[in-house]
Amino acid sequence: MKLPLYSRAKSHKIYKIGAFGGYNNTPSCSEKEFSKMKNLSSKHFPAMSPISNWALFDKDIYDFFLYENTLFKIDNKGDFYKNSTLIREGMGTETREFSVLGDKLIIMPDKLCYSMTTGAICSLEASWSGVGSFSADSMSLTNTLTTAADLSSLFKEGDCVRLSINGEDRGFYCILSIKDGKTVFENADFTEASGECSISIERTLPSLRNTFECNNRLWGTCGNTVYASALGDPFNFYKYRGISTDSYFKEIYSAGDFTCGIAYGETPLFFKESSIYRIYGNTPDSFVADVKEAPGVSFDCRHSAVTLGGCVYYAAADGIYVYSSAYPTKISQNLGDLKIGTAMGGTDGKRYYISFSEFHGIKDQMAEILEAYHNYMLYAFDSENGCWYKYDDSLRIKKISTGLYGSIFKKPNTIALDSEGNLFGISDKLAGTTSDRLIDDAVIMTSSMGISGIIDFGCVSRISSIKLLLRSYENTEFYGEISFDGGGFIPFCKIHGGDGIEKSYTFRVKNKRFSYCRLKFGGVGDYELYGAEIYYDHSYHKEK
């Protein structure tokens, strides 16, 4: 029998992947990146590894704030706690802004001040109305108000208050002393009111948003105006005595309200949707607002702004940006084209965590509008390696904060609050022991997955085997799958358990000709995939 004439040429080759990058949801995704991802982390970069299991810290929480080793929280009933100690009942459920100035925790928009030294909580505002009379002091100024009530429980020395006498607004005056029913005002002469008269005294604050502490002042915005409190004194925003400790305000004549404020080192930084304002200077008389027209923080994204590594990361309308004194740089290209609705951000000192919804435009039905705003995604950006990582799409994170709470080794924990009222850790390595940081020993076991970009060997090829360099652990369930020419994924490996030692595994792959392929790895539990080697050959027939 005469056989057909042909020759077969083979070129045995090895394709090596020795490092894994992050998430890349664009056509340029390489074979060392992941076009699809769930719950991967950069904790062992450049190895592929999952996020740590999420430890549950608390339940039924509406809002929270971490400061060092203290957890301040408002539960779903509106009650305010310091750790497990009730501070105030019935505060209601609305989103708060927390700032720390010295030992004072400032809570907005409630205009409350909690002393972390004494445990007392009070209003930043105060008012009193009643009957009193003025008399002269030793300087022959009629500026000493005598009342039956001792006003020292409401006001203090140094307060700048608005004073009304017999219904006439007399403007702002600073209190020099207040004791035993006698209140002395600075540079005031109320000779015509020396008899008994009707008196009204008020210490008020603007309705501030975007509040933060910077250089021992509480900063914030109200509409188009920037405000700063008196030095070290969040109770006073209308103290104008011509000295360095005065309050400060500045109207900014530009379109739109401010969307965010944050301390950028020792510089107050404010955003509108299309501009960035920096306040330079050391004292109120030297403060200057410098403006830069640039993509700013988007509306309803004020909690996305975070300082990390000398930069400010934030969500603008069309993506995620980083600002470092110069023009801001967009860093979310690998996430694809974005239109951000709302966003929350946080950091663990290395990663920028950002949870946001994508808004796809106004739709006809209210349900569709709500769906557009509630399609949330959670990502982490590794600032050192410049890689993005995507978490579970089902998570809607309302807030992220970092502190020493739950830590016995003085290592920060990054804690997130989801829409179900759960507080859980999202740090790559939670500090503390199980008994220190868990409720009822509850741990959310996370599954993880990553699909590579296209692997193209240049011509029609066949794979004979795949070799993996992997470290797995006792509770690990790891798998590998492969897809040829855009088809479904075919399993080629499953690994159960492990001893925590780095090992090499080789798996045979069904011999199939293809033009390109993708790899998919994932599992439940912890593992580290350090590399993959694909053994393949180019096969072809040529008639003679």
PDB file of C-alpha atoms in Angstrom, residues 81-337:
ATOM      1  CA  TYR A  81     -21.591  53.967  70.671  1.00  0.00           C
ATOM      2  CA  LYS A  82     -17.924  54.146  71.553  1.00  0.00           C
ATOM      3  CA  ASN A  83     -16.872  50.517  71.149  1.00  0.00           C
ATOM      4  CA  SER A  84     -19.666  48.832  73.165  1.00  0.00           C
ATOM      5  CA  THR A  85     -20.473  51.836  75.404  1.00  0.00           C
ATOM      6  CA  LEU A  86     -23.640  53.788  74.605  1.00  0.00           C
ATOM      7  CA  ILE A  87     -22.974  57.529  74.269  1.00  0.00           C
ATOM      8  CA  ARG A  88     -26.287  58.879  72.984  1.00  0.00           C
ATOM      9  CA  GLU A  89     -29.586  57.364  71.911  1.00  0.00           C
ATOM     10  CA  GLY A  90     -31.796  58.367  69.022  1.00  0.00           C
ATOM     11  CA  MET A  91     -29.309  60.169  66.791  1.00  0.00           C
ATOM     12  CA  GLY A  92     -31.073  58.850  63.720  1.00  0.00           C
ATOM     13  CA  THR A  93     -29.798  57.088  60.632  1.00  0.00           C
ATOM     14  CA  GLU A  94     -28.121  59.457  58.210  1.00  0.00           C
ATOM     15  CA  THR A  95     -24.626  59.554  56.804  1.00  0.00           C
ATOM     16  CA  ARG A  96     -22.194  61.390  59.090  1.00  0.00           C
ATOM     17  CA  GLU A  97     -18.870  63.118  58.673  1.00  0.00           C
ATOM     18  CA  PHE A  98     -16.407  62.526  61.521  1.00  0.00           C
ATOM     19  CA  SER A  99     -13.328  64.647  62.225  1.00  0.00           C
ATOM     20  CA  VAL A 100     -10.859  64.677  65.106  1.00  0.00           C
ATOM     21  CA  LEU A 101      -9.449  67.931  66.486  1.00  0.00           C
ATOM     22  CA  GLY A 102      -7.231  67.327  69.508  1.00  0.00           C
ATOM     23  CA  ASP A 103      -9.266  65.124  71.856  1.00  0.00           C
ATOM     24  CA  LYS A 104     -12.549  66.186  70.266  1.00  0.00           C
ATOM     25  CA  LEU A 105     -14.551  64.021  67.875  1.00  0.00           C
ATOM     26  CA  ILE A 106     -16.628  66.318  65.660  1.00  0.00           C
ATOM     27  CA  ILE A 107     -19.828  64.866  64.208  1.00  0.00           C
ATOM     28  CA  MET A 108     -21.552  66.554  61.280  1.00  0.00           C
ATOM     29  CA  PRO A 109     -24.232  67.468  60.295  1.00  0.00           C
ATOM     30  CA  ASP A 110     -25.350  67.034  63.930  1.00  0.00           C
ATOM     31  CA  LYS A 111     -22.881  69.750  65.054  1.00  0.00           C
ATOM     32  CA  LEU A 112     -21.883  67.612  68.022  1.00  0.00           C
ATOM     33  CA  CYS A 113     -18.592  67.399  69.890  1.00  0.00           C
ATOM     34  CA  TYR A 114     -17.562  64.304  71.854  1.00  0.00           C
ATOM     35  CA  SER A 115     -14.648  64.652  74.282  1.00  0.00           C
ATOM     36  CA  MET A 116     -12.496  61.531  74.131  1.00  0.00           C
ATOM     37  CA  THR A 117     -10.903  62.630  77.430  1.00  0.00           C
ATOM     38  CA  THR A 118     -13.982  63.216  79.587  1.00  0.00           C
ATOM     39  CA  GLY A 119     -16.583  61.225  77.653  1.00  0.00           C
ATOM     40  CA  ALA A 120     -18.927  64.233  77.526  1.00  0.00           C
ATOM     41  CA  ILE A 121     -20.923  65.018  74.393  1.00  0.00           C
ATOM     42  CA  CYS A 122     -22.339  68.453  73.664  1.00  0.00           C
ATOM     43  CA  SER A 123     -23.541  70.691  70.873  1.00  0.00           C
ATOM     44  CA  LEU A 124     -21.092  72.939  69.062  1.00  0.00           C
ATOM     45  CA  GLU A 125     -23.796  75.583  69.090  1.00  0.00           C
ATOM     46  CA  ALA A 126     -25.389  77.289  72.117  1.00  0.00           C
ATOM     47  CA  SER A 127     -28.001  79.954  72.761  1.00  0.00           C
ATOM     48  CA  TRP A 128     -29.590  81.748  75.688  1.00  0.00           C
ATOM     49  CA  SER A 129     -32.370  84.325  75.999  1.00  0.00           C
ATOM     50  CA  GLY A 130     -33.472  86.141  79.136  1.00  0.00           C
ATOM     51  CA  VAL A 131     -33.311  89.310  81.183  1.00  0.00           C
ATOM     52  CA  GLY A 132     -30.092  90.997  82.283  1.00  0.00           C
ATOM     53  CA  SER A 133     -28.370  94.301  82.812  1.00  0.00           C
ATOM     54  CA  PHE A 134     -25.013  95.803  81.809  1.00  0.00           C
ATOM     55  CA  SER A 135     -22.573  97.572  84.088  1.00  0.00           C
ATOM     56  CA  ALA A 136     -19.091  99.055  83.736  1.00  0.00           C
ATOM     57  CA  ASP A 137     -15.898  97.157  84.502  1.00  0.00           C
ATOM     58  CA  SER A 138     -12.581  98.527  85.790  1.00  0.00           C
ATOM     59  CA  MET A 139     -11.809  99.921  82.332  1.00  0.00           C
ATOM     60  CA  SER A 140     -15.000 102.037  82.460  1.00  0.00           C
ATOM     61  CA  LEU A 141     -16.576 100.124  79.580  1.00  0.00           C
ATOM     62  CA  THR A 142     -20.174  99.092  80.101  1.00  0.00           C
ATOM     63  CA  ASN A 143     -19.519  95.513  78.996  1.00  0.00           C
ATOM     64  CA  THR A 144     -20.303  93.318  81.989  1.00  0.00           C
ATOM     65  CA  LEU A 145     -23.606  91.473  81.674  1.00  0.00           C
ATOM     66  CA  THR A 146     -25.249  90.348  84.916  1.00  0.00           C
ATOM     67  CA  THR A 147     -27.857  87.596  84.718  1.00  0.00           C
ATOM     68  CA  ALA A 148     -29.660  85.463  87.261  1.00  0.00           C
ATOM     69  CA  ALA A 149     -28.523  82.378  85.345  1.00  0.00           C
ATOM     70  CA  ASP A 150     -24.899  81.272  85.245  1.00  0.00           C
ATOM     71  CA  LEU A 151     -24.131  81.083  81.518  1.00  0.00           C
ATOM     72  CA  SER A 152     -20.829  79.234  81.939  1.00  0.00           C
ATOM     73  CA  SER A 153     -22.588  75.932  81.279  1.00  0.00           C
ATOM     74  CA  LEU A 154     -23.404  77.133  77.741  1.00  0.00           C
ATOM     75  CA  PHE A 155     -20.508  79.428  76.819  1.00  0.00           C
ATOM     76  CA  LYS A 156     -16.811  79.674  77.636  1.00  0.00           C
ATOM     77  CA  GLU A 157     -14.067  82.254  77.683  1.00  0.00           C
ATOM     78  CA  GLY A 158     -12.926  82.986  74.139  1.00  0.00           C
ATOM     79  CA  ASP A 159     -16.299  82.274  72.510  1.00  0.00           C
ATOM     80  CA  CYS A 160     -17.327  84.778  69.874  1.00  0.00           C
ATOM     81  CA  VAL A 161     -21.111  85.166  70.150  1.00  0.00           C
ATOM     82  CA  ARG A 162     -23.858  87.131  68.440  1.00  0.00           C
ATOM     83  CA  LEU A 163     -25.484  89.503  70.924  1.00  0.00           C
ATOM     84  CA  SER A 164     -28.972  91.029  70.701  1.00  0.00           C
ATOM     85  CA  ILE A 165     -30.251  93.690  73.121  1.00  0.00           C
ATOM     86  CA  ASN A 166     -33.967  94.430  73.233  1.00  0.00           C
ATOM     87  CA  GLY A 167     -34.376  92.731  69.861  1.00  0.00           C
ATOM     88  CA  GLU A 168     -31.588  94.715  68.168  1.00  0.00           C
ATOM     89  CA  ASP A 169     -28.730  92.722  66.655  1.00  0.00           C
ATOM     90  CA  ARG A 170     -25.475  94.182  68.011  1.00  0.00           C
ATOM     91  CA  GLY A 171     -23.102  91.878  66.108  1.00  0.00           C
ATOM     92  CA  PHE A 172     -20.356  89.542  67.353  1.00  0.00           C
ATOM     93  CA  TYR A 173     -18.381  89.972  70.570  1.00  0.00           C
ATOM     94  CA  CYS A 174     -15.771  87.774  72.277  1.00  0.00           C
ATOM     95  CA  ILE A 175     -16.293  86.684  75.867  1.00  0.00           C
ATOM     96  CA  LEU A 176     -13.375  87.726  78.089  1.00  0.00           C
ATOM     97  CA  SER A 177     -14.644  85.993  81.232  1.00  0.00           C
ATOM     98  CA  ILE A 178     -17.764  84.205  82.382  1.00  0.00           C
ATOM     99  CA  LYS A 179     -18.474  83.217  85.980  1.00  0.00           C
ATOM    100  CA  ASP A 180     -21.119  83.480  88.686  1.00  0.00           C
ATOM    101  CA  GLY A 181     -23.720  85.161  86.500  1.00  0.00           C
ATOM    102  CA  LYS A 182     -21.320  87.793  85.170  1.00  0.00           C
ATOM    103  CA  THR A 183     -20.244  87.729  81.503  1.00  0.00           C
ATOM    104  CA  VAL A 184     -17.620  90.226  80.329  1.00  0.00           C
ATOM    105  CA  PHE A 185     -17.438  91.093  76.617  1.00  0.00           C
ATOM    106  CA  GLU A 186     -14.307  92.365  74.861  1.00  0.00           C
ATOM    107  CA  ASN A 187     -14.253  95.919  73.402  1.00  0.00           C
ATOM    108  CA  ALA A 188     -17.954  96.504  74.071  1.00  0.00           C
ATOM    109  CA  ASP A 189     -19.788  99.515  75.486  1.00  0.00           C
ATOM    110  CA  PHE A 190     -23.486  99.066  76.114  1.00  0.00           C
ATOM    111  CA  THR A 191     -24.041 102.204  78.233  1.00  0.00           C
ATOM    112  CA  GLU A 192     -27.536 102.715  76.822  1.00  0.00           C
ATOM    113  CA  ALA A 193     -28.479  99.224  78.038  1.00  0.00           C
ATOM    114  CA  SER A 194     -27.339  99.697  81.641  1.00  0.00           C
ATOM    115  CA  GLY A 195     -30.835  99.028  82.953  1.00  0.00           C
ATOM    116  CA  GLU A 196     -32.695  95.729  82.841  1.00  0.00           C
ATOM    117  CA  CYS A 197     -33.246  94.610  79.249  1.00  0.00           C
ATOM    118  CA  SER A 198     -34.004  91.621  77.071  1.00  0.00           C
ATOM    119  CA  ILE A 199     -30.828  89.781  76.054  1.00  0.00           C
ATOM    120  CA  SER A 200     -30.159  87.057  73.475  1.00  0.00           C
ATOM    121  CA  ILE A 201     -26.771  85.325  73.045  1.00  0.00           C
ATOM    122  CA  GLU A 202     -25.935  82.808  70.279  1.00  0.00           C
ATOM    123  CA  ARG A 203     -22.872  80.793  69.285  1.00  0.00           C
ATOM    124  CA  THR A 204     -23.586  79.332  65.855  1.00  0.00           C
ATOM    125  CA  LEU A 205     -21.856  77.319  63.132  1.00  0.00           C
ATOM    126  CA  PRO A 206     -22.404  77.312  59.376  1.00  0.00           C
ATOM    127  CA  SER A 207     -24.196  74.232  58.024  1.00  0.00           C
ATOM    128  CA  LEU A 208     -20.889  72.623  57.101  1.00  0.00           C
ATOM    129  CA  ARG A 209     -20.212  69.727  54.744  1.00  0.00           C
ATOM    130  CA  ASN A 210     -16.921  68.186  53.625  1.00  0.00           C
ATOM    131  CA  THR A 211     -15.395  68.668  57.077  1.00  0.00           C
ATOM    132  CA  PHE A 212     -11.857  67.670  58.068  1.00  0.00           C
ATOM    133  CA  GLU A 213      -9.043  68.723  60.398  1.00  0.00           C
ATOM    134  CA  CYS A 214      -5.957  70.444  59.070  1.00  0.00           C
ATOM    135  CA  ASN A 215      -3.318  72.361  61.051  1.00  0.00           C
ATOM    136  CA  ASN A 216      -5.445  72.292  64.224  1.00  0.00           C
ATOM    137  CA  ARG A 217      -8.487  73.857  62.579  1.00  0.00           C
ATOM    138  CA  LEU A 218     -11.781  72.336  61.505  1.00  0.00           C
ATOM    139  CA  TRP A 219     -12.365  73.079  57.826  1.00  0.00           C
ATOM    140  CA  GLY A 220     -15.528  72.688  55.778  1.00  0.00           C
ATOM    141  CA  THR A 221     -17.742  74.178  53.107  1.00  0.00           C
ATOM    142  CA  CYS A 222     -21.228  75.597  52.907  1.00  0.00           C
ATOM    143  CA  GLY A 223     -22.413  76.188  49.356  1.00  0.00           C
ATOM    144  CA  ASN A 224     -19.704  78.232  47.618  1.00  0.00           C
ATOM    145  CA  THR A 225     -17.911  79.267  50.810  1.00  0.00           C
ATOM    146  CA  VAL A 226     -14.886  77.717  52.526  1.00  0.00           C
ATOM    147  CA  TYR A 227     -14.745  77.996  56.322  1.00  0.00           C
ATOM    148  CA  ALA A 228     -12.101  77.322  58.957  1.00  0.00           C
ATOM    149  CA  SER A 229     -12.620  77.391  62.714  1.00  0.00           C
ATOM    150  CA  ALA A 230     -10.558  79.377  65.174  1.00  0.00           C
ATOM    151  CA  LEU A 231      -7.236  77.698  65.948  1.00  0.00           C
ATOM    152  CA  GLY A 232      -7.850  74.609  68.077  1.00  0.00           C
ATOM    153  CA  ASP A 233     -11.475  75.623  68.650  1.00  0.00           C
ATOM    154  CA  PRO A 234     -14.194  73.921  66.535  1.00  0.00           C
ATOM    155  CA  PHE A 235     -16.868  75.834  68.499  1.00  0.00           C
ATOM    156  CA  ASN A 236     -16.009  79.180  66.891  1.00  0.00           C
ATOM    157  CA  PHE A 237     -16.309  80.050  63.196  1.00  0.00           C
ATOM    158  CA  TYR A 238     -17.054  83.782  63.531  1.00  0.00           C
ATOM    159  CA  LYS A 239     -14.088  84.997  65.524  1.00  0.00           C
ATOM    160  CA  TYR A 240     -12.478  87.899  63.650  1.00  0.00           C
ATOM    161  CA  ARG A 241     -10.167  89.836  65.956  1.00  0.00           C
ATOM    162  CA  GLY A 242      -7.285  90.426  63.528  1.00  0.00           C
ATOM    163  CA  ILE A 243      -4.968  87.857  65.163  1.00  0.00           C
ATOM    164  CA  SER A 244      -3.422  84.579  64.014  1.00  0.00           C
ATOM    165  CA  THR A 245      -5.896  82.388  65.906  1.00  0.00           C
ATOM    166  CA  ASP A 246      -8.949  83.873  64.169  1.00  0.00           C
ATOM    167  CA  SER A 247     -11.535  82.011  62.146  1.00  0.00           C
ATOM    168  CA  TYR A 248     -11.508  82.213  58.349  1.00  0.00           C
ATOM    169  CA  PHE A 249     -13.945  82.182  55.453  1.00  0.00           C
ATOM    170  CA  LYS A 250     -13.633  82.697  51.731  1.00  0.00           C
ATOM    171  CA  GLU A 251     -16.347  82.827  49.101  1.00  0.00           C
ATOM    172  CA  ILE A 252     -15.330  81.114  45.874  1.00  0.00           C
ATOM    173  CA  TYR A 253     -17.082  82.651  42.893  1.00  0.00           C
ATOM    174  CA  SER A 254     -17.289  79.710  40.510  1.00  0.00           C
ATOM    175  CA  ALA A 255     -20.019  77.426  39.261  1.00  0.00           C
ATOM    176  CA  GLY A 256     -21.294  74.648  41.481  1.00  0.00           C
ATOM    177  CA  ASP A 257     -20.982  73.731  45.127  1.00  0.00           C
ATOM    178  CA  PHE A 258     -17.971  72.063  46.656  1.00  0.00           C
ATOM    179  CA  THR A 259     -18.059  68.275  46.471  1.00  0.00           C
ATOM    180  CA  CYS A 260     -15.206  67.308  48.819  1.00  0.00           C
ATOM    181  CA  GLY A 261     -12.597  68.565  51.263  1.00  0.00           C
ATOM    182  CA  ILE A 262      -9.499  66.802  52.570  1.00  0.00           C
ATOM    183  CA  ALA A 263      -6.200  67.566  54.288  1.00  0.00           C
ATOM    184  CA  TYR A 264      -3.349  67.238  51.810  1.00  0.00           C
ATOM    185  CA  GLY A 265      -0.437  67.167  54.220  1.00  0.00           C
ATOM    186  CA  GLU A 266      -0.586  70.577  55.895  1.00  0.00           C
ATOM    187  CA  THR A 267      -2.638  72.070  53.070  1.00  0.00           C
ATOM    188  CA  PRO A 268      -6.457  72.217  52.973  1.00  0.00           C
ATOM    189  CA  LEU A 269      -7.658  70.873  49.624  1.00  0.00           C
ATOM    190  CA  PHE A 270     -11.165  71.374  48.228  1.00  0.00           C
ATOM    191  CA  PHE A 271     -12.833  69.998  45.119  1.00  0.00           C
ATOM    192  CA  LYS A 272     -15.640  70.909  42.813  1.00  0.00           C
ATOM    193  CA  GLU A 273     -16.595  68.647  39.935  1.00  0.00           C
ATOM    194  CA  SER A 274     -14.336  70.483  37.504  1.00  0.00           C
ATOM    195  CA  SER A 275     -11.829  72.313  39.714  1.00  0.00           C
ATOM    196  CA  ILE A 276      -9.395  71.884  42.613  1.00  0.00           C
ATOM    197  CA  TYR A 277      -8.652  74.548  45.256  1.00  0.00           C
ATOM    198  CA  ARG A 278      -5.627  74.615  47.557  1.00  0.00           C
ATOM    199  CA  ILE A 279      -5.461  76.987  50.523  1.00  0.00           C
ATOM    200  CA  TYR A 280      -1.940  78.318  51.026  1.00  0.00           C
ATOM    201  CA  GLY A 281      -0.747  80.260  54.056  1.00  0.00           C
ATOM    202  CA  ASN A 282      -0.252  79.894  57.807  1.00  0.00           C
ATOM    203  CA  THR A 283      -2.650  82.456  59.285  1.00  0.00           C
ATOM    204  CA  PRO A 284      -6.088  83.740  58.241  1.00  0.00           C
ATOM    205  CA  ASP A 285      -4.675  87.028  56.964  1.00  0.00           C
ATOM    206  CA  SER A 286      -2.267  85.135  54.688  1.00  0.00           C
ATOM    207  CA  PHE A 287      -4.592  82.385  53.415  1.00  0.00           C
ATOM    208  CA  VAL A 288      -4.817  82.334  49.610  1.00  0.00           C
ATOM    209  CA  ALA A 289      -7.043  80.029  47.534  1.00  0.00           C
ATOM    210  CA  ASP A 290      -5.291  78.747  44.411  1.00  0.00           C
ATOM    211  CA  VAL A 291      -7.526  77.181  41.745  1.00  0.00           C
ATOM    212  CA  LYS A 292      -6.719  74.587  39.099  1.00  0.00           C
ATOM    213  CA  GLU A 293      -9.258  73.702  36.425  1.00  0.00           C
ATOM    214  CA  ALA A 294      -9.170  69.908  36.345  1.00  0.00           C
ATOM    215  CA  PRO A 295     -11.388  66.865  36.900  1.00  0.00           C
ATOM    216  CA  GLY A 296     -12.488  67.060  40.528  1.00  0.00           C
ATOM    217  CA  VAL A 297     -14.429  64.865  42.890  1.00  0.00           C
ATOM    218  CA  SER A 298     -17.793  63.959  41.425  1.00  0.00           C
ATOM    219  CA  PHE A 299     -21.085  64.776  43.110  1.00  0.00           C
ATOM    220  CA  ASP A 300     -21.939  62.207  45.829  1.00  0.00           C
ATOM    221  CA  CYS A 301     -18.353  60.896  45.836  1.00  0.00           C
ATOM    222  CA  ARG A 302     -16.904  63.018  48.661  1.00  0.00           C
ATOM    223  CA  HIS A 303     -16.116  59.927  50.736  1.00  0.00           C
ATOM    224  CA  SER A 304     -13.960  58.542  47.909  1.00  0.00           C
ATOM    225  CA  ALA A 305     -11.076  60.965  48.576  1.00  0.00           C
ATOM    226  CA  VAL A 306      -8.139  59.395  50.443  1.00  0.00           C
ATOM    227  CA  THR A 307      -4.545  60.463  51.074  1.00  0.00           C
ATOM    228  CA  LEU A 308      -1.989  57.759  50.305  1.00  0.00           C
ATOM    229  CA  GLY A 309       1.743  58.036  49.720  1.00  0.00           C
ATOM    230  CA  GLY A 310       1.733  61.826  49.478  1.00  0.00           C
ATOM    231  CA  CYS A 311      -1.119  61.823  46.950  1.00  0.00           C
ATOM    232  CA  VAL A 312      -4.896  62.158  46.988  1.00  0.00           C
ATOM    233  CA  TYR A 313      -6.928  59.427  45.278  1.00  0.00           C
ATOM    234  CA  TYR A 314     -10.538  60.163  44.374  1.00  0.00           C
ATOM    235  CA  ALA A 315     -13.467  59.387  42.071  1.00  0.00           C
ATOM    236  CA  ALA A 316     -14.326  61.860  39.327  1.00  0.00           C
ATOM    237  CA  ALA A 317     -17.281  61.556  36.977  1.00  0.00           C
ATOM    238  CA  ASP A 318     -15.328  59.571  34.381  1.00  0.00           C
ATOM    239  CA  GLY A 319     -12.932  57.497  36.473  1.00  0.00           C
ATOM    240  CA  ILE A 320     -10.424  57.334  39.311  1.00  0.00           C
ATOM    241  CA  TYR A 321      -7.725  60.006  39.611  1.00  0.00           C
ATOM    242  CA  VAL A 322      -4.620  60.653  41.684  1.00  0.00           C
ATOM    243  CA  TYR A 323      -3.539  64.197  42.573  1.00  0.00           C
ATOM    244  CA  SER A 324      -0.033  65.159  43.667  1.00  0.00           C
ATOM    245  CA  SER A 325       0.232  68.968  43.461  1.00  0.00           C
ATOM    246  CA  ALA A 326       0.363  69.023  39.677  1.00  0.00           C
ATOM    247  CA  TYR A 327      -2.474  68.178  37.291  1.00  0.00           C
ATOM    248  CA  PRO A 328      -4.361  65.030  38.409  1.00  0.00           C
ATOM    249  CA  THR A 329      -3.671  61.782  36.566  1.00  0.00           C
ATOM    250  CA  LYS A 330      -6.311  59.252  35.607  1.00  0.00           C
ATOM    251  CA  ILE A 331      -5.388  55.760  36.808  1.00  0.00           C
ATOM    252  CA  SER A 332      -8.540  53.754  36.036  1.00  0.00           C
ATOM    253  CA  GLN A 333      -7.920  53.021  32.351  1.00  0.00           C
ATOM    254  CA  ASN A 334      -7.641  49.279  33.057  1.00  0.00           C
ATOM    255  CA  LEU A 335     -11.152  49.307  34.522  1.00  0.00           C
ATOM    256  CA  GLY A 336     -12.630  50.381  31.181  1.00  0.00           C
ATOM    257  CA  ASP A 337     -14.839  53.381  30.435  1.00  0.00           C
TER     258      ASP A 337
END
